[in-house]
């Protein structure tokens, strides 16, 4: 299903981008350019051909790994994307990590202390997290933790005065795995506010779904049998109920993770974070068709890979699914 899905995405993206009004060639040249210069540029980017022919050339180029040349930046699209994609992936993964840790913790707290005040507190926190979209959380966090209490920076991936050299674009992982903890701290400080902004709504979703699954699981026969054997309530919850309750939570987490990556566009714009979402916004403003197409295709590939990983994880978490 991966290839048909990717092909469908490419068709939709190609058509949608071309029906949007505006001429990208006119936007990239000065008003003094002659009609001959405009015609040469249009020919160079293949825009002088019919739409079906453009699409066939587009498919041929993509199949060979060639996503074209950016109209506004005059660089290879794939190289541009690969230079920014690590920043977005690190941001999304950190947000997912925060959301998963908080969401699972909230669900366990609510179920373990159900019908008591911790459950009420968790439900209230989840409702509050869902009440606001990501960009409003971003603005509130900026006002609270950057303007009122200047704890965290609000732009970039690291301090401009930082002379640290990163050999890859994965600042977070490179500093973590090479033991450069001062640089790791600096990178985390810059990523904290955008990551938390993305994570808060997802935390509530994971917490609610997992809590519901856990409440179903604790009434199953195998959980009642474990209790009858004298195991502690916490052990039964973690060892017997949680593994079976995780599958619905993982499914919704995977779906939400793809939305989370899409949500990085606005968050990266707010925090001037140099990721692929920020680049996509610039490409849309400049009507840079090859760059918009390339970024959208890469997004689609990431979405498909995430869903494949989710399907494969079911069997690892619950062996009964693998047997089925």
mmCIF file of N, CA and C in Angstrom, residues 50-129:
data_model
loop_
_atom_site.group_PDB
_atom_site.id
_atom_site.type_symbol
_atom_site.label_atom_id
_atom_site.label_comp_id
_atom_site.label_asym_id
_atom_site.label_seq_id
_atom_site.Cartn_x
_atom_site.Cartn_y
_atom_site.Cartn_z
ATOM 1 N N UNK A 50 2.898 21.203 -21.239
ATOM 2 C CA UNK A 50 1.522 21.006 -20.746
ATOM 3 C C UNK A 50 1.567 20.346 -19.360
ATOM 4 N N UNK A 51 0.469 20.448 -18.626
ATOM 5 C CA UNK A 51 0.414 19.887 -17.274
ATOM 6 C C UNK A 51 0.663 18.375 -17.272
ATOM 7 N N UNK A 52 0.007 17.590 -18.166
ATOM 8 C CA UNK A 52 0.297 16.134 -18.161
ATOM 9 C C UNK A 52 1.761 15.821 -18.443
ATOM 10 N N UNK A 53 2.361 16.566 -19.380
ATOM 11 C CA UNK A 53 3.776 16.318 -19.682
ATOM 12 C C UNK A 53 4.644 16.698 -18.489
ATOM 13 N N UNK A 54 4.304 17.808 -17.841
ATOM 14 C CA UNK A 54 5.039 18.192 -16.627
ATOM 15 C C UNK A 54 4.961 17.093 -15.574
ATOM 16 N N UNK A 55 3.777 16.492 -15.446
ATOM 17 C CA UNK A 55 3.617 15.448 -14.429
ATOM 18 C C UNK A 55 4.454 14.221 -14.764
ATOM 19 N N UNK A 56 4.506 13.844 -16.059
ATOM 20 C CA UNK A 56 5.311 12.690 -16.448
ATOM 21 C C UNK A 56 6.796 12.952 -16.171
ATOM 22 N N UNK A 57 7.253 14.155 -16.495
ATOM 23 C CA UNK A 57 8.646 14.507 -16.197
ATOM 24 C C UNK A 57 8.891 14.511 -14.687
ATOM 25 N N UNK A 58 7.890 14.972 -13.966
ATOM 26 C CA UNK A 58 7.982 15.008 -12.498
ATOM 27 C C UNK A 58 8.132 13.593 -11.931
ATOM 28 N N UNK A 59 7.292 12.659 -12.416
ATOM 29 C CA UNK A 59 7.380 11.277 -11.942
ATOM 30 C C UNK A 59 8.727 10.661 -12.293
ATOM 31 N N UNK A 60 9.196 10.931 -13.510
ATOM 32 C CA UNK A 60 10.480 10.376 -13.951
ATOM 33 C C UNK A 60 11.619 10.898 -13.072
ATOM 34 N N UNK A 61 11.573 12.187 -12.772
ATOM 35 C CA UNK A 61 12.642 12.782 -11.947
ATOM 36 C C UNK A 61 12.611 12.222 -10.538
ATOM 37 N N UNK A 62 11.404 12.122 -9.949
ATOM 38 C CA UNK A 62 11.284 11.635 -8.569
ATOM 39 C C UNK A 62 11.753 10.181 -8.473
ATOM 40 N N UNK A 63 11.425 9.375 -9.494
ATOM 41 C CA UNK A 63 11.822 7.963 -9.462
ATOM 42 C C UNK A 63 13.335 7.791 -9.457
ATOM 43 N N UNK A 64 14.068 8.793 -9.937
ATOM 44 C CA UNK A 64 15.540 8.718 -9.937
ATOM 45 C C UNK A 64 16.146 9.497 -8.763
ATOM 46 N N UNK A 65 15.273 9.975 -7.859
ATOM 47 C CA UNK A 65 15.776 10.716 -6.700
ATOM 48 C C UNK A 65 16.049 12.170 -6.979
ATOM 49 N N UNK A 66 15.627 12.641 -8.132
ATOM 50 C CA UNK A 66 15.842 14.045 -8.501
ATOM 51 C C UNK A 66 14.561 14.829 -8.245
ATOM 52 N N UNK A 67 14.588 15.704 -7.260
ATOM 53 C CA UNK A 67 13.396 16.508 -6.941
ATOM 54 C C UNK A 67 13.453 17.887 -7.585
ATOM 55 N N UNK A 68 14.420 18.095 -8.455
ATOM 56 C CA UNK A 68 14.485 19.360 -9.189
ATOM 57 C C UNK A 68 15.337 20.413 -8.502
ATOM 58 N N UNK A 69 15.263 21.619 -9.027
ATOM 59 C CA UNK A 69 16.036 22.752 -8.512
ATOM 60 C C UNK A 69 15.084 23.814 -7.994
ATOM 61 N N UNK A 70 15.391 24.341 -6.838
ATOM 62 C CA UNK A 70 14.540 25.378 -6.248
ATOM 63 C C UNK A 70 14.538 26.629 -7.120
ATOM 64 N N UNK A 71 13.347 27.149 -7.375
ATOM 65 C CA UNK A 71 13.239 28.366 -8.191
ATOM 66 C C UNK A 71 13.752 29.587 -7.424
ATOM 67 N N UNK A 72 13.452 29.658 -6.146
ATOM 68 C CA UNK A 72 13.826 30.845 -5.375
ATOM 69 C C UNK A 72 15.246 30.777 -4.818
ATOM 70 N N UNK A 73 15.738 29.576 -4.482
ATOM 71 C CA UNK A 73 17.052 29.435 -3.851
ATOM 72 C C UNK A 73 18.120 28.937 -4.809
ATOM 73 N N UNK A 74 17.718 28.486 -5.998
ATOM 74 C CA UNK A 74 18.645 28.048 -7.048
ATOM 75 C C UNK A 74 19.571 26.933 -6.558
ATOM 76 N N UNK A 75 19.071 26.041 -5.757
ATOM 77 C CA UNK A 75 19.848 24.903 -5.269
ATOM 78 C C UNK A 75 19.034 23.630 -5.455
ATOM 79 N N UNK A 76 19.742 22.511 -5.380
ATOM 80 C CA UNK A 76 19.072 21.228 -5.514
ATOM 81 C C UNK A 76 18.054 21.055 -4.379
ATOM 82 N N UNK A 77 16.837 20.686 -4.740
ATOM 83 C CA UNK A 77 15.766 20.592 -3.734
ATOM 84 C C UNK A 77 16.072 19.524 -2.696
ATOM 85 N N UNK A 78 16.573 18.367 -3.135
ATOM 86 C CA UNK A 78 16.839 17.287 -2.188
ATOM 87 C C UNK A 78 17.913 17.697 -1.178
ATOM 88 N N UNK A 79 18.945 18.396 -1.658
ATOM 89 C CA UNK A 79 19.992 18.855 -0.742
ATOM 90 C C UNK A 79 19.442 19.870 0.270
ATOM 91 N N UNK A 80 18.586 20.760 -0.217
ATOM 92 C CA UNK A 80 17.981 21.744 0.687
ATOM 93 C C UNK A 80 17.152 21.054 1.765
ATOM 94 N N UNK A 81 16.365 20.068 1.342
ATOM 95 C CA UNK A 81 15.496 19.371 2.302
ATOM 96 C C UNK A 81 16.323 18.576 3.299
ATOM 97 N N UNK A 82 17.341 17.873 2.802
ATOM 98 C CA UNK A 82 18.169 17.070 3.701
ATOM 99 C C UNK A 82 18.930 17.943 4.712
ATOM 100 N N UNK A 83 19.158 19.201 4.350
ATOM 101 C CA UNK A 83 19.816 20.115 5.281
ATOM 102 C C UNK A 83 18.905 20.584 6.398
ATOM 103 N N UNK A 84 17.603 20.572 6.151
ATOM 104 C CA UNK A 84 16.637 21.049 7.156
ATOM 105 C C UNK A 84 15.860 19.921 7.832
ATOM 106 N N UNK A 85 15.692 18.782 7.161
ATOM 107 C CA UNK A 85 14.853 17.705 7.700
ATOM 108 C C UNK A 85 15.303 17.220 9.082
ATOM 109 N N UNK A 86 16.619 17.061 9.335
ATOM 110 C CA UNK A 86 17.026 16.603 10.684
ATOM 111 C C UNK A 86 16.505 17.500 11.804
ATOM 112 N N UNK A 87 16.488 18.812 11.584
ATOM 113 C CA UNK A 87 16.000 19.724 12.626
ATOM 114 C C UNK A 87 14.530 19.454 12.943
ATOM 115 N N UNK A 88 13.735 19.249 11.906
ATOM 116 C CA UNK A 88 12.307 18.985 12.114
ATOM 117 C C UNK A 88 12.087 17.620 12.761
ATOM 118 N N UNK A 89 12.833 16.617 12.311
ATOM 119 C CA UNK A 89 12.676 15.282 12.897
ATOM 120 C C UNK A 89 13.053 15.289 14.375
ATOM 121 N N UNK A 90 14.141 15.977 14.713
ATOM 122 C CA UNK A 90 14.535 16.047 16.119
ATOM 123 C C UNK A 90 13.464 16.747 16.949
ATOM 124 N N UNK A 91 12.910 17.813 16.416
ATOM 125 C CA UNK A 91 11.866 18.538 17.141
ATOM 126 C C UNK A 91 10.632 17.651 17.336
ATOM 127 N N UNK A 92 10.217 16.956 16.281
ATOM 128 C CA UNK A 92 9.026 16.099 16.371
ATOM 129 C C UNK A 92 9.267 14.928 17.312
ATOM 130 N N UNK A 93 10.457 14.339 17.253
ATOM 131 C CA UNK A 93 10.758 13.193 18.126
ATOM 132 C C UNK A 93 10.807 13.629 19.589
ATOM 133 N N UNK A 94 11.404 14.793 19.848
ATOM 134 C CA UNK A 94 11.432 15.288 21.231
ATOM 135 C C UNK A 94 10.018 15.571 21.731
ATOM 136 N N UNK A 95 9.190 16.164 20.882
ATOM 137 C CA UNK A 95 7.793 16.432 21.263
ATOM 138 C C UNK A 95 7.050 15.127 21.517
ATOM 139 N N UNK A 96 7.289 14.122 20.665
ATOM 140 C CA UNK A 96 6.638 12.824 20.860
ATOM 141 C C UNK A 96 7.100 12.172 22.162
ATOM 142 N N UNK A 97 8.393 12.299 22.454
ATOM 143 C CA UNK A 97 8.924 11.727 23.705
ATOM 144 C C UNK A 97 8.257 12.384 24.914
ATOM 145 N N UNK A 98 8.180 13.712 24.897
ATOM 146 C CA UNK A 98 7.538 14.421 26.021
ATOM 147 C C UNK A 98 6.074 14.012 26.145
ATOM 148 N N UNK A 99 5.379 13.967 25.017
ATOM 149 C CA UNK A 99 3.949 13.631 25.045
ATOM 150 C C UNK A 99 3.726 12.198 25.519
ATOM 151 N N UNK A 100 4.589 11.282 25.094
ATOM 152 C CA UNK A 100 4.424 9.879 25.487
ATOM 153 C C UNK A 100 4.681 9.688 26.979
ATOM 154 N N UNK A 101 5.768 10.274 27.467
ATOM 155 C CA UNK A 101 6.088 10.137 28.894
ATOM 156 C C UNK A 101 4.970 10.726 29.754
ATOM 157 N N UNK A 102 4.540 11.940 29.407
ATOM 158 C CA UNK A 102 3.482 12.584 30.195
ATOM 159 C C UNK A 102 2.146 11.866 30.025
ATOM 160 N N UNK A 103 1.815 11.487 28.788
ATOM 161 C CA UNK A 103 0.521 10.851 28.531
ATOM 162 C C UNK A 103 0.389 9.516 29.231
ATOM 163 N N UNK A 104 1.426 8.670 29.135
ATOM 164 C CA UNK A 104 1.389 7.364 29.798
ATOM 165 C C UNK A 104 1.356 7.552 31.324
ATOM 166 N N UNK A 105 2.139 8.484 31.823
ATOM 167 C CA UNK A 105 2.156 8.729 33.282
ATOM 168 C C UNK A 105 0.789 9.194 33.759
ATOM 169 N N UNK A 106 0.199 10.129 33.025
ATOM 170 C CA UNK A 106 -1.126 10.630 33.412
ATOM 171 C C UNK A 106 -2.161 9.505 33.415
ATOM 172 N N UNK A 107 -2.113 8.643 32.383
ATOM 173 C CA UNK A 107 -3.096 7.559 32.297
ATOM 174 C C UNK A 107 -2.930 6.590 33.463
ATOM 175 N N UNK A 108 -1.683 6.241 33.777
ATOM 176 C CA UNK A 108 -1.444 5.306 34.890
ATOM 177 C C UNK A 108 -1.892 5.916 36.221
ATOM 178 N N UNK A 109 -1.594 7.198 36.404
ATOM 179 C CA UNK A 109 -2.013 7.870 37.643
ATOM 180 C C UNK A 109 -3.540 7.883 37.762
ATOM 181 N N UNK A 110 -4.207 8.212 36.652
ATOM 182 C CA UNK A 110 -5.675 8.306 36.690
ATOM 183 C C UNK A 110 -6.326 6.956 36.968
ATOM 184 N N UNK A 111 -5.749 5.878 36.420
ATOM 185 C CA UNK A 111 -6.347 4.554 36.623
ATOM 186 C C UNK A 111 -5.993 4.001 38.005
ATOM 187 N N UNK A 112 -4.755 4.193 38.413
ATOM 188 C CA UNK A 112 -4.332 3.655 39.717
ATOM 189 C C UNK A 112 -5.086 4.342 40.860
ATOM 190 N N UNK A 113 -5.288 5.650 40.725
ATOM 191 C CA UNK A 113 -6.035 6.390 41.762
ATOM 192 C C UNK A 113 -7.408 6.807 41.235
ATOM 193 N N UNK A 114 -8.088 5.899 40.517
ATOM 194 C CA UNK A 114 -9.383 6.246 39.922
ATOM 195 C C UNK A 114 -10.400 6.550 41.033
ATOM 196 N N UNK A 115 -11.309 7.481 40.674
ATOM 197 C CA UNK A 115 -12.353 7.956 41.596
ATOM 198 C C UNK A 115 -11.777 8.718 42.785
ATOM 199 N N UNK A 116 -10.533 9.163 42.652
ATOM 200 C CA UNK A 116 -9.921 9.993 43.703
ATOM 201 C C UNK A 116 -9.379 11.263 43.052
ATOM 202 N N UNK A 117 -8.841 12.168 43.881
ATOM 203 C CA UNK A 117 -8.469 13.474 43.355
ATOM 204 C C UNK A 117 -7.381 13.450 42.274
ATOM 205 N N UNK A 118 -6.413 12.478 42.284
ATOM 206 C CA UNK A 118 -5.448 12.475 41.166
ATOM 207 C C UNK A 118 -6.111 12.281 39.803
ATOM 208 N N UNK A 119 -7.170 11.444 39.743
ATOM 209 C CA UNK A 119 -7.860 11.263 38.470
ATOM 210 C C UNK A 119 -8.522 12.562 38.019
ATOM 211 N N UNK A 120 -9.118 13.286 38.967
ATOM 212 C CA UNK A 120 -9.744 14.567 38.625
ATOM 213 C C UNK A 120 -8.695 15.559 38.124
ATOM 214 N N UNK A 121 -7.545 15.564 38.787
ATOM 215 C CA UNK A 121 -6.472 16.486 38.369
ATOM 216 C C UNK A 121 -5.975 16.151 36.967
ATOM 217 N N UNK A 122 -5.800 14.851 36.681
ATOM 218 C CA UNK A 122 -5.330 14.439 35.351
ATOM 219 C C UNK A 122 -6.365 14.777 34.287
ATOM 220 N N UNK A 123 -7.634 14.489 34.550
ATOM 221 C CA UNK A 123 -8.688 14.804 33.574
ATOM 222 C C UNK A 123 -8.755 16.310 33.307
ATOM 223 N N UNK A 124 -8.583 17.105 34.347
ATOM 224 C CA UNK A 124 -8.592 18.565 34.171
ATOM 225 C C UNK A 124 -7.401 19.022 33.331
ATOM 226 N N UNK A 125 -6.231 18.448 33.615
ATOM 227 C CA UNK A 125 -5.036 18.811 32.842
ATOM 228 C C UNK A 125 -5.187 18.418 31.382
ATOM 229 N N UNK A 126 -5.744 17.234 31.121
ATOM 230 C CA UNK A 126 -5.955 16.796 29.739
ATOM 231 C C UNK A 126 -6.935 17.712 29.006
ATOM 232 N N UNK A 127 -8.004 18.083 29.689
ATOM 233 C CA UNK A 127 -8.989 18.980 29.073
ATOM 234 C C UNK A 127 -8.370 20.336 28.756
ATOM 235 N N UNK A 128 -7.514 20.816 29.668
ATOM 236 C CA UNK A 128 -6.845 22.100 29.442
ATOM 237 C C UNK A 128 -5.870 22.007 28.275
ATOM 238 N N UNK A 129 -5.141 20.896 28.177
ATOM 239 C CA UNK A 129 -4.179 20.731 27.085
ATOM 240 C C UNK A 129 -4.863 20.686 25.729
#
